[in-house]
Tab-separated table of C-alpha atoms in Angstrom:
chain	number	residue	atom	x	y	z
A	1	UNK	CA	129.509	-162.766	322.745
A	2	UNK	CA	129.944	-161.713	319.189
A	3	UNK	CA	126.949	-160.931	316.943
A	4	UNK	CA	127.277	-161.356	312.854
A	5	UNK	CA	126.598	-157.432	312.273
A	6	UNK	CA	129.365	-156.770	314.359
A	7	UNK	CA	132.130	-158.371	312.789
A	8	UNK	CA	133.543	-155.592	311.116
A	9	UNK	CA	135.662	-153.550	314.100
A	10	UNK	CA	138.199	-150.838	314.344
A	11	UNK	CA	141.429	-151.369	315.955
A	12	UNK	CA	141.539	-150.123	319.444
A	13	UNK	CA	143.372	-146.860	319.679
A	14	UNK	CA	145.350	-145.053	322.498
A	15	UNK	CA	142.578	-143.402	323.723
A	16	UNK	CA	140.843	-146.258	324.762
A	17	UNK	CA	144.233	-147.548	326.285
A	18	UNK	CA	144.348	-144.320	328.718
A	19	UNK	CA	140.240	-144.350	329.457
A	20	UNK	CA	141.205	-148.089	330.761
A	21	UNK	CA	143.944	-147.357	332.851
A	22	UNK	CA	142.584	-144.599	334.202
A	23	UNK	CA	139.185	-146.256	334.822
A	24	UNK	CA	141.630	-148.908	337.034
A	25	UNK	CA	143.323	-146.351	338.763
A	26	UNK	CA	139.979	-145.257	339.561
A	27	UNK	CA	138.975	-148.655	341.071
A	28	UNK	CA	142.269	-149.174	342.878
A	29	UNK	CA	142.027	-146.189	344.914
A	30	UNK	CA	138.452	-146.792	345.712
A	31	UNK	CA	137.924	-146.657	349.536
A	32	UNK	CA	134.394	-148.617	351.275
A	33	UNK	CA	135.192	-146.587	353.873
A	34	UNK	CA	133.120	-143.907	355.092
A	35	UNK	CA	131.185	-144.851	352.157
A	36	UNK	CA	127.409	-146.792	351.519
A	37	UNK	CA	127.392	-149.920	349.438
A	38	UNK	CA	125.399	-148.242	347.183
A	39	UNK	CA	127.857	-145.687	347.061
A	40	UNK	CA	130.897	-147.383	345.772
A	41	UNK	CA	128.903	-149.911	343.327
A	42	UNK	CA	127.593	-146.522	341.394
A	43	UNK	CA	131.045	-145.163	341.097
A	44	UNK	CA	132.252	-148.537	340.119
A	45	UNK	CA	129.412	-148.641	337.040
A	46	UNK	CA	130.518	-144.625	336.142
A	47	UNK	CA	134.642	-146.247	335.720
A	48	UNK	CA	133.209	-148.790	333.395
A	49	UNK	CA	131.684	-145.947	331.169
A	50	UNK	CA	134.400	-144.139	331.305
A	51	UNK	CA	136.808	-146.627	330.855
A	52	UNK	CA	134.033	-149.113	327.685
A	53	UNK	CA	134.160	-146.942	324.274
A	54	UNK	CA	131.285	-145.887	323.490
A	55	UNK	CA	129.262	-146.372	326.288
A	56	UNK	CA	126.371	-143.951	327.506
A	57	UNK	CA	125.509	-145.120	330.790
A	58	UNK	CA	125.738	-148.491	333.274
A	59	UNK	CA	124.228	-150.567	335.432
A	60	UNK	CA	125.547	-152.512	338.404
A	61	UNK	CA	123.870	-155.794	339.947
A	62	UNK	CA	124.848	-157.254	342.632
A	63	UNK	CA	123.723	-160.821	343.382
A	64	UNK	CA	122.644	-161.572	347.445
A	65	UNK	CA	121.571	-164.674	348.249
A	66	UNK	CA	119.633	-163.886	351.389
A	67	UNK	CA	118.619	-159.987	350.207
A	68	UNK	CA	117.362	-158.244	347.484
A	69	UNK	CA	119.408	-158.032	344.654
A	70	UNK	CA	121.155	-154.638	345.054
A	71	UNK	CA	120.935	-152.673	341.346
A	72	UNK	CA	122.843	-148.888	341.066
A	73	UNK	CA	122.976	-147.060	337.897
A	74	UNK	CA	125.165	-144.082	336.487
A	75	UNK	CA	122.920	-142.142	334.712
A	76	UNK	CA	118.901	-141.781	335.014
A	77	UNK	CA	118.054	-143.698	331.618
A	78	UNK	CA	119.224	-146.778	332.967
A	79	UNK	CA	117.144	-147.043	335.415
A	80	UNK	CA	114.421	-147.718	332.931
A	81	UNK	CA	116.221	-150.041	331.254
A	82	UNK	CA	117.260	-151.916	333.725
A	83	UNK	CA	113.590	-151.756	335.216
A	84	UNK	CA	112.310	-153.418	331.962
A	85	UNK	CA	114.580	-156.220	332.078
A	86	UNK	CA	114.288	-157.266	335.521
A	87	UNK	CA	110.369	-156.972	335.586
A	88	UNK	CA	110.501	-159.466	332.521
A	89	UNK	CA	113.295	-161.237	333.929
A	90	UNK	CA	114.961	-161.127	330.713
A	91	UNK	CA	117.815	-159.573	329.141
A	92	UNK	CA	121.203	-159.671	328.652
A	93	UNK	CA	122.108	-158.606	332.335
A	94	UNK	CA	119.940	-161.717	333.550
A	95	UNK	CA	122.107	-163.984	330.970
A	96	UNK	CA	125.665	-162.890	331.740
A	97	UNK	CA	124.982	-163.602	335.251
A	98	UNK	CA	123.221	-166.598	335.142
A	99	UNK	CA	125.529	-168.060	332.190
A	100	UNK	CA	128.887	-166.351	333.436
A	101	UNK	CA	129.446	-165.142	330.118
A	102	UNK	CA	129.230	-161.517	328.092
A	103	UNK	CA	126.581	-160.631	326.367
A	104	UNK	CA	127.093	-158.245	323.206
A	105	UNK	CA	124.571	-156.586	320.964
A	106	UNK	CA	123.990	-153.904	318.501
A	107	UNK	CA	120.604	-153.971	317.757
A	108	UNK	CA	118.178	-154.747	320.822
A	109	UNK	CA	115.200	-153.763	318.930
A	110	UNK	CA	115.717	-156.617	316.634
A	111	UNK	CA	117.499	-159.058	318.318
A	112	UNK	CA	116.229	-162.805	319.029
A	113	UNK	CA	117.820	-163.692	322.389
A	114	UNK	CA	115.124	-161.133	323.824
A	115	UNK	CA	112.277	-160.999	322.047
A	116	UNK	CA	110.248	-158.796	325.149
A	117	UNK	CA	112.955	-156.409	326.207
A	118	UNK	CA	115.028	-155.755	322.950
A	119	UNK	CA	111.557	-153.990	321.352
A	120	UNK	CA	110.572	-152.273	324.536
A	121	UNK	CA	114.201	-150.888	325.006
A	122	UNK	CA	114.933	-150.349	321.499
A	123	UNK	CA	112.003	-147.774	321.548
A	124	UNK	CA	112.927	-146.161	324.394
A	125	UNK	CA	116.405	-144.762	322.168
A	126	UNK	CA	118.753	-147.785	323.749
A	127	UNK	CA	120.416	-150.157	320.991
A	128	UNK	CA	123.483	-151.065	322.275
A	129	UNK	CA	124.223	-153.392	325.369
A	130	UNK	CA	127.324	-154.941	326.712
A	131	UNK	CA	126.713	-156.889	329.921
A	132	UNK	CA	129.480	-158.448	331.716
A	133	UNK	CA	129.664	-161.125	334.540
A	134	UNK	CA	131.606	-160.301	337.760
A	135	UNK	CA	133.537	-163.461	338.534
A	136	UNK	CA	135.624	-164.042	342.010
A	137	UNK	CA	137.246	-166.916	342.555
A	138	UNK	CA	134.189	-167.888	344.973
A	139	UNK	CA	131.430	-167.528	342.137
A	140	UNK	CA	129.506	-164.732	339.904
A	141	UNK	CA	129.490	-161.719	342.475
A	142	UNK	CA	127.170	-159.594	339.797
A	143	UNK	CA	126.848	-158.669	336.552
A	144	UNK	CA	127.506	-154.935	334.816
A	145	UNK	CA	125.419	-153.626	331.991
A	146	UNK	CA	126.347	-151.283	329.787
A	147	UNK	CA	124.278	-149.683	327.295
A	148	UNK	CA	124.635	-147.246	324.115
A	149	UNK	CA	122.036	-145.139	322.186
A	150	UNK	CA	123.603	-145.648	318.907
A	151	UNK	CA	123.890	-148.922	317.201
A	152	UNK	CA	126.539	-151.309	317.169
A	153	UNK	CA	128.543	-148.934	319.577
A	154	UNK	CA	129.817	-151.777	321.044
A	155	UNK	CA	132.631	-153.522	318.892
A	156	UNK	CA	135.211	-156.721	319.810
A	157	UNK	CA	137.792	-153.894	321.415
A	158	UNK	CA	134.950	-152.752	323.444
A	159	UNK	CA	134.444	-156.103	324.717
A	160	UNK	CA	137.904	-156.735	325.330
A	161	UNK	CA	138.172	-153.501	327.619
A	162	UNK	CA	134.987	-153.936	328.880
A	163	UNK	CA	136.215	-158.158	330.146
A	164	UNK	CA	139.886	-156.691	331.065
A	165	UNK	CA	137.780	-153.742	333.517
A	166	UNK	CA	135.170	-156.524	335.276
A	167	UNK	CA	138.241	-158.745	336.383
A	168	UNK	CA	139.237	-156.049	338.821
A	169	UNK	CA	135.847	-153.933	339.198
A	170	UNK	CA	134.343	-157.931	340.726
A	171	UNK	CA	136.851	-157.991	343.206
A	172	UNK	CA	135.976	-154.109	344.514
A	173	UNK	CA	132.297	-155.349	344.171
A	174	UNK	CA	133.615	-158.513	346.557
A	175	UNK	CA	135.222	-156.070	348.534
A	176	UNK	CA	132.473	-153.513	349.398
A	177	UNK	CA	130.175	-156.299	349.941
A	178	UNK	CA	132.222	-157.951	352.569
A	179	UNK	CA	133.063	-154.464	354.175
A	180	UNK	CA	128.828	-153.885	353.841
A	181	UNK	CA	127.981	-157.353	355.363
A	182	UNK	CA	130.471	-156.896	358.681
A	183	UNK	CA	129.195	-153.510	358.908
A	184	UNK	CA	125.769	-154.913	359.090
A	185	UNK	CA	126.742	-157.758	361.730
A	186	UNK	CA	128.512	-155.043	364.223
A	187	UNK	CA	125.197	-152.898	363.873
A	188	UNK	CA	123.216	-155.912	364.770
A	189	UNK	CA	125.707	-157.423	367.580
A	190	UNK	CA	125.285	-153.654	368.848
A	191	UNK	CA	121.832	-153.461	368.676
A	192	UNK	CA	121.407	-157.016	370.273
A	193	UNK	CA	123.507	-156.037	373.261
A	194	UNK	CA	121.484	-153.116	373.993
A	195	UNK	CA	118.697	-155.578	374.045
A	196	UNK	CA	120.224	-157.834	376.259
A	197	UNK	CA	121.218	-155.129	378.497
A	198	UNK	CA	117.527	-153.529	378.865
A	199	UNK	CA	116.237	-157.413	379.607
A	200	UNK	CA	119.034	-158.473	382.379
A	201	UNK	CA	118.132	-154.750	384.195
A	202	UNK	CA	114.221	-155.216	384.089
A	203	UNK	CA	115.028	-158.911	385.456
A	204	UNK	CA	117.221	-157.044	388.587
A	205	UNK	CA	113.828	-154.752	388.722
A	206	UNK	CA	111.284	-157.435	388.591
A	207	UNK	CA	113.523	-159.629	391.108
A	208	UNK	CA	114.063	-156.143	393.660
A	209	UNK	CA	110.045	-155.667	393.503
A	210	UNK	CA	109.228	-159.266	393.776
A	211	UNK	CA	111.596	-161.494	395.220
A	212	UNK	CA	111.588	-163.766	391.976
A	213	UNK	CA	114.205	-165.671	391.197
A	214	UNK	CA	115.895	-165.061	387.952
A	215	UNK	CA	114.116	-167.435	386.183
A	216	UNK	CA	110.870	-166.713	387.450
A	217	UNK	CA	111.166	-162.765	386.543
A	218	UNK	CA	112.553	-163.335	382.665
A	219	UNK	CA	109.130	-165.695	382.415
A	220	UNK	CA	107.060	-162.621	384.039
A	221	UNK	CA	109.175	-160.565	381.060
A	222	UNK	CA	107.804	-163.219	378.613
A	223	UNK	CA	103.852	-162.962	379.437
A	224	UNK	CA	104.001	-159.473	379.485
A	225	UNK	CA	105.615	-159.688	376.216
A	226	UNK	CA	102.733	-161.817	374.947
A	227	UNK	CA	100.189	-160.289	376.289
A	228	UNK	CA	101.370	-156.452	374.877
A	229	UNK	CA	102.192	-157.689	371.700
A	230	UNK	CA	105.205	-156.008	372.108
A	231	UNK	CA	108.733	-157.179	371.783
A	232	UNK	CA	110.634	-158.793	374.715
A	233	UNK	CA	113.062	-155.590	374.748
A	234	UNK	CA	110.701	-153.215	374.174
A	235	UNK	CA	108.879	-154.277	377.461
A	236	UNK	CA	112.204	-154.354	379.000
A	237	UNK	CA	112.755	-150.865	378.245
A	238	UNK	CA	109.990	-149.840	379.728
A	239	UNK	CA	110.270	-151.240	383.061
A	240	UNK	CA	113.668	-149.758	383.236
A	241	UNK	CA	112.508	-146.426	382.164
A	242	UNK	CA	109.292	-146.800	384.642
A	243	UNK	CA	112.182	-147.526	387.384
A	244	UNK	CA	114.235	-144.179	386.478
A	245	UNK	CA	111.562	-142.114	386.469
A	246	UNK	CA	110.316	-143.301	390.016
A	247	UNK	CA	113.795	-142.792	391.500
A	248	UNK	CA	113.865	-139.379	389.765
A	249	UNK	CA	110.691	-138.350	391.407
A	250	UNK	CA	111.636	-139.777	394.601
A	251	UNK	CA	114.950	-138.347	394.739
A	252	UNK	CA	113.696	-134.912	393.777
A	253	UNK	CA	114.657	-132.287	396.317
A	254	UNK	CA	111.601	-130.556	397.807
A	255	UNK	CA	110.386	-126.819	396.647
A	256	UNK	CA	111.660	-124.366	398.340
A	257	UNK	CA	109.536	-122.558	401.278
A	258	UNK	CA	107.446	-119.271	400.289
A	259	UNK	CA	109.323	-116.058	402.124
């Protein structure tokens, strides 16, 4: 999105050309693997400095429908930025994701599209935003913010490297997330077989003890559960553990005789 004081651009040179290309080399040989989320969404923002002219740092949202919005940065002065704009829930981040469109300016301080966090950044030393969308084919993954001290550091071939950068740097963003969420799945499917271990071997315990029928000992599991306050695997756990350490003690050989 082009703003009337920045109409008057330089043609993009060959140094821009190689910051791009490398800045996609970058992202193509990006691995999730062995990696956090977190991880590969900050390198991902420190390839769009490198590859934007002009840019001084960048932010990376990344839109989660049922968690937190994840946010990364590249250097420490976004953080502050970025702060400002999502306490106000307004800004040019906010806009490029919520409209699908970029956002260009030169002159926060002044600027009329955010009266509340254009002033408050501009103070802080920030004039300069470009925030772009992250669009997959299956929606707006994110957005990308990246900022300048100076003003009007961002011109029309900054926005055109900065657009030609997000096509590929949404689909690693897509990527990671994926990678993240099945991550997250195995970790619980792991975590909820352990469970359901500990709870079928208390049942075998309760049932040995007791005579109970299946049934009957997974409802015994359930009121001491409730009446613990404790979690139905937690209590499970116990009764196992109670169970090991009685057939330790039994089982342990008797001390030696005194010569």
């Amino acid at each position: 999105m082009t703003t009337p004081q920045d109409s008057d651009h330089p043609s993009p040179g060959p140094a821009d050309d190689a910051d791009l290309s490398a800045s996609l080399a970058g992202l193509a040989g990006l691995s999730s693997l062995g990696s956090t989320l977190e991880t590969v969404l900050t390198r991902i923002a420190e390839y769009a400095v490198q590859a934007i002219p002009g840019a001084d740092g960048a932010g990376l949202t990344l839109l989660e429908p049922d968690r937190a919005d994840l946010i990364v940065k590249s250097a420490p002065f976004v953080v502050e930025v970025d702060d400002i704009q999502y306490d106000l829930g307004e800004g040019p981040c906010v806009d490029a994701a919520a409209q699908g469109r970029t956002m260009r300016s030169g002159s926060l301080g002044g600027d009329p599209r955010w009266p509340r966090f254009g002033p408050r950044v501009g103070r802080l030393g920030v004039h300069s935003v470009l925030s772009l969308p992250l669009i997959t084919p299956t929606g707006v993954v994110g957005a990308m913010n990246v900022y300048a001290h100076a003003k009007h550091a961002f011109d029309e071939n900054a926005e055109r490297v900065g657009e030609i950068f997000a096509v590929p740097a949404a689909v690693s963003v897509q990527n990671a997330h994926i990678l993240a969420q099945a991550q997250r799945l195995a970790q619980h499917l792991e975590i909820a077989l352990a469970h359901r271990a500990a709870i079928d071997q208390a049942i075998g315990i309760l049932r040995a003890r007791s005579g109970l029928t299946a049934d009957e000992a997974f409802d015994r599991l359930r009121q001491l559960s409730q009446h613990q306050h404790r979690k139905l695997a937690e209590v499970a756990a116990t009764i196992v553990q109670e169970a090991v350490n009685r057939a330790r003690h039994q089982h342990r050989p008797p001390p030696a005789p005194s010569s």
